[in-house]
Coordinates of C-alpha atoms in Angstrom, one line a residue:
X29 CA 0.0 0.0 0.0
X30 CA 1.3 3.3 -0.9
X31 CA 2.1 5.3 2.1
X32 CA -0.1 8.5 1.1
X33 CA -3.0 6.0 1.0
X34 CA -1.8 4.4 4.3
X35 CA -2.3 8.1 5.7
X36 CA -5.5 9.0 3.8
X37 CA -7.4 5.7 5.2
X38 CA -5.5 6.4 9.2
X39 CA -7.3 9.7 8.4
X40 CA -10.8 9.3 7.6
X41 CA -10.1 6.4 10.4
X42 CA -8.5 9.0 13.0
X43 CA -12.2 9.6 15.0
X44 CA -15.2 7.3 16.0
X45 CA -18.0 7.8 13.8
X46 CA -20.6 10.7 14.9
X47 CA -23.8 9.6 16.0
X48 CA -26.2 8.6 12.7
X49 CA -28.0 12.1 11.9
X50 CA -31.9 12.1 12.5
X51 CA -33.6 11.9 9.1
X52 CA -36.7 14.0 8.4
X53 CA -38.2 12.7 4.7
X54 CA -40.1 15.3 3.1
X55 CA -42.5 14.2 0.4
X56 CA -41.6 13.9 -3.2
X57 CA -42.5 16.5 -5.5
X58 CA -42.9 16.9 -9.6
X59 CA -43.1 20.2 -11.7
X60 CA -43.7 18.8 -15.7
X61 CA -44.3 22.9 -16.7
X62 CA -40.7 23.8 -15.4
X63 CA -39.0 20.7 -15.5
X64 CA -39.4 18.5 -19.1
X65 CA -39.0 14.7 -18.9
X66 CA -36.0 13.6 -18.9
X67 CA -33.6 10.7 -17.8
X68 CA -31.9 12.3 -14.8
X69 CA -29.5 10.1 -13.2
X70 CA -27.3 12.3 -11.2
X71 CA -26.9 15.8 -9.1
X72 CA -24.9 18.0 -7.6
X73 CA -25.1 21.5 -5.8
X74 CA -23.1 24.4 -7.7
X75 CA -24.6 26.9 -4.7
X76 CA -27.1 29.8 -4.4
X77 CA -29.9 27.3 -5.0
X78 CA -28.3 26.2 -8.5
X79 CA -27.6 22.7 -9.2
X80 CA -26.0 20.8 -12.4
X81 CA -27.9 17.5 -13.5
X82 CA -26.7 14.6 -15.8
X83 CA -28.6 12.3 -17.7
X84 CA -27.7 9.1 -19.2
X85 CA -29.5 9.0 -22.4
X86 CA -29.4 12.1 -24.6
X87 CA -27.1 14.5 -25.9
X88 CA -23.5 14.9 -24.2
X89 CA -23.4 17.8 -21.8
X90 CA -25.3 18.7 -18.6
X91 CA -28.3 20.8 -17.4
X92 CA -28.6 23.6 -14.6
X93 CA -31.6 23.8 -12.5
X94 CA -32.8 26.1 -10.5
X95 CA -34.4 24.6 -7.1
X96 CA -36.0 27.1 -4.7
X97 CA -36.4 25.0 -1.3
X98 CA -38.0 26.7 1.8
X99 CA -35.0 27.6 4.4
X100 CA -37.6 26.2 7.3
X101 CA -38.7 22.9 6.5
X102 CA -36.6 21.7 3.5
X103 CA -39.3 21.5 1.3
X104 CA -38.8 22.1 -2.8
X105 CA -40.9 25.4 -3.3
X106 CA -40.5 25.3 -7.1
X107 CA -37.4 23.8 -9.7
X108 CA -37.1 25.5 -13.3
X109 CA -34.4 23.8 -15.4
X110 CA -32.5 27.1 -16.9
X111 CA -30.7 25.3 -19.8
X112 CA -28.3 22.7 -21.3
X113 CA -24.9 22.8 -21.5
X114 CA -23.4 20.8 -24.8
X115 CA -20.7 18.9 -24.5
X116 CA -18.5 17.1 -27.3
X117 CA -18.7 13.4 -28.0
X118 CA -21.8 11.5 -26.8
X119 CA -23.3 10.5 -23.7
X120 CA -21.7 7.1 -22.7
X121 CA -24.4 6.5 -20.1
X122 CA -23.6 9.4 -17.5
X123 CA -24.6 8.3 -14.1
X124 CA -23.5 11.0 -11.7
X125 CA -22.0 14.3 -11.5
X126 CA -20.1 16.1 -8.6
X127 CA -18.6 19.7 -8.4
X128 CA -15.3 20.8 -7.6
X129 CA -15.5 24.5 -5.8
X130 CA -11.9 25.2 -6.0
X131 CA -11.6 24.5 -9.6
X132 CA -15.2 25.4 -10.1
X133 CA -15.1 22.1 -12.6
X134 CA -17.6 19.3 -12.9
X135 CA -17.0 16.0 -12.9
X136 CA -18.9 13.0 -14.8
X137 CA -19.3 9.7 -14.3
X138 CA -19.6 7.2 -17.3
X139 CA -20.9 3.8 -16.5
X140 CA -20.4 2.5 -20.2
X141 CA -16.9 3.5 -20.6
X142 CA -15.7 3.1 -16.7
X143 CA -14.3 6.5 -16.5
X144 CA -15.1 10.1 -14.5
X145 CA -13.5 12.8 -16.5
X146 CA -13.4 16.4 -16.0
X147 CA -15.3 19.3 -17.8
X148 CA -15.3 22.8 -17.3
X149 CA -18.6 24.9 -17.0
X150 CA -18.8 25.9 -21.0
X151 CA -18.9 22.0 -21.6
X152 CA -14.8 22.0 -22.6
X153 CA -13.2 18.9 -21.7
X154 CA -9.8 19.6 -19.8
X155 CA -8.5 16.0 -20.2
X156 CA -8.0 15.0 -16.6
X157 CA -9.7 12.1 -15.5
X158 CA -9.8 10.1 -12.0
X159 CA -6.9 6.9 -12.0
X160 CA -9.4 4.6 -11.2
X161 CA -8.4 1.0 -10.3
X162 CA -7.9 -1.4 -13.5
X163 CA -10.4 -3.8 -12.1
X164 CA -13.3 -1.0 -13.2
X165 CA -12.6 -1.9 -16.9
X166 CA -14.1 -5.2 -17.0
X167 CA -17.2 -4.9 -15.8
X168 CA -20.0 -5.5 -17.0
X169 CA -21.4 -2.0 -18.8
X170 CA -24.5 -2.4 -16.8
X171 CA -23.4 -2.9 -13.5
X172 CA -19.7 -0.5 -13.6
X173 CA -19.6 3.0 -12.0
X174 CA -23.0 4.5 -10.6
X175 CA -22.0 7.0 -8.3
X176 CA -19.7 10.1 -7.4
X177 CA -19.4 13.0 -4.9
X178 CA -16.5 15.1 -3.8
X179 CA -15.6 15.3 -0.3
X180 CA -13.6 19.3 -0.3
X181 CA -12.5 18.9 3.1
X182 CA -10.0 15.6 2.7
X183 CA -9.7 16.7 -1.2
X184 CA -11.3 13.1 -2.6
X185 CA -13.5 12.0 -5.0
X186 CA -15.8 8.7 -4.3
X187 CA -17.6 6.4 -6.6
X188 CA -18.7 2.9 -6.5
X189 CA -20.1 0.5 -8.8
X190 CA -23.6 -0.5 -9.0
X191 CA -23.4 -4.1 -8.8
X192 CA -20.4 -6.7 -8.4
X193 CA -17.1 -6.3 -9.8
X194 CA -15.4 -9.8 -11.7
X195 CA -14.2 -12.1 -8.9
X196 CA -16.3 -10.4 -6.0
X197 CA -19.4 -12.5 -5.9
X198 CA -23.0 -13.3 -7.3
X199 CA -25.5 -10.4 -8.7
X200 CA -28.6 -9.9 -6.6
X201 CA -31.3 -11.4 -8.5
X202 CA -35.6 -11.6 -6.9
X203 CA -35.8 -14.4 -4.4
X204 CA -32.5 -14.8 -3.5
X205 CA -30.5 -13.7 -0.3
X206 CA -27.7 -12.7 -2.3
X207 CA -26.0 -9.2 -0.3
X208 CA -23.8 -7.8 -3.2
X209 CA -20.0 -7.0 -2.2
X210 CA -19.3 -3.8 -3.8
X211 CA -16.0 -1.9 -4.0
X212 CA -16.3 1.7 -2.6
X213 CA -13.4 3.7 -4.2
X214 CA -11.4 6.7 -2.8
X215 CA -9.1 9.1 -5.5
X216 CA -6.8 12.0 -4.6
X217 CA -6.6 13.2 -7.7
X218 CA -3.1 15.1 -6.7
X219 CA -1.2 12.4 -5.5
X220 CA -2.6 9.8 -8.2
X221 CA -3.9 7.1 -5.6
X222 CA -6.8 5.1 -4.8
X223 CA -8.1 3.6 -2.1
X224 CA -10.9 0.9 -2.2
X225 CA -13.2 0.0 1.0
X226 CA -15.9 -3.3 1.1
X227 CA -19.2 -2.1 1.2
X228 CA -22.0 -5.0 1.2
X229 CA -25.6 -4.4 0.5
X230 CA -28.9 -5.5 2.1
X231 CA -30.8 -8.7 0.5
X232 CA -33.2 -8.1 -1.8
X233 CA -36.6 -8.1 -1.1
X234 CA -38.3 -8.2 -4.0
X235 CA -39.5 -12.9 -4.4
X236 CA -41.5 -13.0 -7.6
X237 CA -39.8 -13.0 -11.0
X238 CA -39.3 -9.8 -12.5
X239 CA -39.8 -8.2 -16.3
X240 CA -36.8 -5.7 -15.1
X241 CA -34.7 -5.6 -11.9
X242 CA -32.3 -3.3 -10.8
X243 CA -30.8 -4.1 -7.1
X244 CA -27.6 -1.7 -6.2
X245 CA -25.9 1.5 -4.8
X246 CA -27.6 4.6 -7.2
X247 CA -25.9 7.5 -5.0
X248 CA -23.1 8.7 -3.1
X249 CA -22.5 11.6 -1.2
X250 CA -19.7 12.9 1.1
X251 CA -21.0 14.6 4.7
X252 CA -19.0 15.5 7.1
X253 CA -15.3 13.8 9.5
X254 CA -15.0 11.9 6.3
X255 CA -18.4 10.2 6.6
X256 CA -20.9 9.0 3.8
X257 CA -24.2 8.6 2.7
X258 CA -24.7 5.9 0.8
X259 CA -28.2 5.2 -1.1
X260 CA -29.1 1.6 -1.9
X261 CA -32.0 1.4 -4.3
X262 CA -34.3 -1.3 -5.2
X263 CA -36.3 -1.2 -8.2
X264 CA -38.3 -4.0 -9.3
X265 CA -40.9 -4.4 -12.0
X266 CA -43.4 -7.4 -12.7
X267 CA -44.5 -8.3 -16.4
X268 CA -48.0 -6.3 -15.1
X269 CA -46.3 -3.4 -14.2
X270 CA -48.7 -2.5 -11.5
X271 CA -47.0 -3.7 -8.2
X272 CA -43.8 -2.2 -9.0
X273 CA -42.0 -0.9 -6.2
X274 CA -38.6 1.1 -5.7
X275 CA -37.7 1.0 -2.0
X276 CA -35.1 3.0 -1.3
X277 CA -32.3 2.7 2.1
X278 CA -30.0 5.6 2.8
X279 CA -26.8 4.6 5.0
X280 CA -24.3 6.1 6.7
X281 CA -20.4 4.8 6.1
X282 CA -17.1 5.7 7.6
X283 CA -14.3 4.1 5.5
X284 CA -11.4 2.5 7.9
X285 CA -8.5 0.5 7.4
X286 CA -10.1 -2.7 8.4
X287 CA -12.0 -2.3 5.4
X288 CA -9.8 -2.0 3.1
X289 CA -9.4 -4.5 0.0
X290 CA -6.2 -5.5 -0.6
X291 CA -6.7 -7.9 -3.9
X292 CA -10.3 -9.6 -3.1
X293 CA -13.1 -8.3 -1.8
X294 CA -14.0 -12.2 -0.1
X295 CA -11.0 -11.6 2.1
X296 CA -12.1 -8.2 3.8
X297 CA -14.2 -7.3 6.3
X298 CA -17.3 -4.8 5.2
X299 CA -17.7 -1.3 6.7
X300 CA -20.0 -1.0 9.2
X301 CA -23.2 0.8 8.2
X302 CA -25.9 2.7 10.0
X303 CA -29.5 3.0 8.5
X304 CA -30.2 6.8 8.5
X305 CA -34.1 6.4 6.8
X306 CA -35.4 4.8 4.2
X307 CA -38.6 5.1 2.2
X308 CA -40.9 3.4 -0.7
X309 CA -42.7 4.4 -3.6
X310 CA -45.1 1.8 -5.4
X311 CA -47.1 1.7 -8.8
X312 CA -50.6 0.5 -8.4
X313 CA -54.3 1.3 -10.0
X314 CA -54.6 4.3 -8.1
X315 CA -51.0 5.2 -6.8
X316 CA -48.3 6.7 -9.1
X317 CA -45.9 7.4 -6.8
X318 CA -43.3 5.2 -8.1
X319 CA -39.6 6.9 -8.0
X320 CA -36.5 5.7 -9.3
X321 CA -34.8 7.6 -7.4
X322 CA -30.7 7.8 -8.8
X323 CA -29.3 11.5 -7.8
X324 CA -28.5 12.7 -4.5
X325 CA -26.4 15.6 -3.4
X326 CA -25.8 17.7 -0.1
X327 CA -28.0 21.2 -1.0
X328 CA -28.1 24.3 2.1
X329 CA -28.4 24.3 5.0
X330 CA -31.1 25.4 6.7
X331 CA -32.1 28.4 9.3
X332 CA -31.6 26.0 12.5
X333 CA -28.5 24.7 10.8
X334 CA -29.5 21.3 9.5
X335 CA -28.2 19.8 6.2
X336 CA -30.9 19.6 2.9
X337 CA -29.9 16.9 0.5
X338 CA -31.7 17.1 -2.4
X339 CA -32.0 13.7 -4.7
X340 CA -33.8 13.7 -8.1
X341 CA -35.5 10.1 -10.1
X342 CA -34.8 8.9 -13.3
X343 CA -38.4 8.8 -14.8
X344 CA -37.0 7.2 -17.9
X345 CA -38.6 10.2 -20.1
X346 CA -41.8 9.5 -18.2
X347 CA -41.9 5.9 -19.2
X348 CA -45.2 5.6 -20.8
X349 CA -47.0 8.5 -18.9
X350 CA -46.9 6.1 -15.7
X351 CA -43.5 8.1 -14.4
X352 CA -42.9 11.3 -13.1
X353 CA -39.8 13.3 -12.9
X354 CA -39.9 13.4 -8.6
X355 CA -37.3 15.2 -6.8
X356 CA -37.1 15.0 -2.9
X357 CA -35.7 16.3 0.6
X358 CA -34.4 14.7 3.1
X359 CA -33.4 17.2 5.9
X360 CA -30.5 15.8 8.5
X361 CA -29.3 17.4 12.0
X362 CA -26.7 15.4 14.2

């Protein structure tokens, strides 16, 4: 092990980890006049109520929103999406997107090619991407890298893959008790190293076959001593389509040494998670709640000084008029 990656996991290691935050889940909300259907698959906060958003079908490039959210309860008073920012090449699935203050860059995440690469605000690449770990290259397009945040404080970068990496075990599937092992990956971008920390999912619920299935980690997002909040998502759809459900657990993570994986992930202990809230949305004859949801990011913080996080679905264009474009709050104090 490199010795700056020896110090960066002592680090993030140094302190116990703070008491899991109390979770307040504000309901999910739509706005089809101001916000067009889309495919949004990732978020981040840019500040002063602006965020950038990725989606992973489309043109190449990003959008901005605008998202007004009421400085008292967290709530999402109103979202207008102000425009698209082109980018050249195409969009290789972009899954997430995470913002670098002191560069004022954005970063992408592309499942289909394995890579997170750098952009500036125009849309110009500046051809840095993340050293990410070889393993990341073969696997499977479907199931490679899902998530990304930016932790400003310790100056890293964190993704993870949605489902297993070659060698690491079995794919959750319905009616199995399968708990994925997933690789959650650290990058100091200065000092070109990497870090990677055993993170194991819940089983799935889901038991009946399914027409589609998608069982894995959709979002990342750095808080604060190093911590994480990690969102495992759930989304399962029978041939009928009514009875599909997406239930969604959001957990908190501290990475530490005994976590780290060396060559195998079957030789490594997991981190140790803590259940902060989770939540469900169905699809039924009367209910059309159901919420894929794949973005989260850390928004304001609020008068009494709790932390907004702000996470937005992927409505698939608004799959067949079933699906809505939801966005939510989830408001967090110590």
């Amino acid at each position: 092990m490199r010795l700056h990656t020896l110090f960066v996991a002592m680090m993030l290691a140094g302190s116990s980890m703070a008491q899991t935050p109390h979770a307040v889940i504000n309901r999910q909300v739509s706005f089809p006049e101001q916000l067009p259907a889309g495919n949004y698959s990732g978020i981040t906060y840019l500040g002063h109520d602006n965020y950038a958003v990725v989606s992973d079908k489309g043109k190449a490039g990003y959008y901005t929103l605008h998202i007004d959210i009421d400085r008292k309860t967290g709530d999402i008073k109103r979202v207008d999406r102000v425009r698209f920012v082109l980018m050249d090449g195409r969009n290789t699935d972009f899954e997430d997107i995470a913002y670098m203050p002191g560069e004022k860059t954005l970063w992408l995440a592309s499942e289909q090619k394995s890579r997170v690469f750098e952009v500036r605000a125009d849309g110009t690449h500046t051809g840095r991407q993340l050293p990410l770990p070889e393993i990341f290259q073969h696997t499977s397009k479907a199931l490679g890298i899902e998530a990304l945040t930016y932790d400003e404080h310790h100056n890293l970068f964190w993704t993870v893959n949605e489902g297993p990496l070659p060698g690491d075990g079995e794919t959750a599937k319905p009616g199995t008790r399968v708990r994925q092992k997933l690789r959650l990956t650290s990058v100091d971008l200065t000092q070109g190293t990497t870090s990677q920390y055993l993170y194991v999912m819940d089983a799935p619920t889901a038991k009946a076959k399914a027409a589609n299935y998608a069982h894995g980690v959709s979002a990342v997002t750095a808080i604060d001593h190093g911590q994480l909040l990690v969102l495992e998502r759930e989304f399962y759809v029978p041939e009928s389509k009514i009875g599909a459900f997406v239930n969604c657990k959001l957990y908190q993570v501290k990475p530490t040494t005994r976590s780290l994986i060396s060559t195998t992930a079957n030789q490594t202990a997991p981190l140790s998670k803590s259940l902060v809230c989770q939540w469900n949305t169905r699809l039924g004859l009367l209910n059309y709640s159901l919420a894929n949801y794949e973005g989260l990011c850390r928004g304001p913080i609020l008068d009494n000084g709790a932390q907004v996080l702000v996470l937005i679905a992927d409505s698939q264009n608004q799959y067949s008029g079933l699906l809505q474009d939801w966005l939510k709050t989830i408001v967090i104090t110590p």
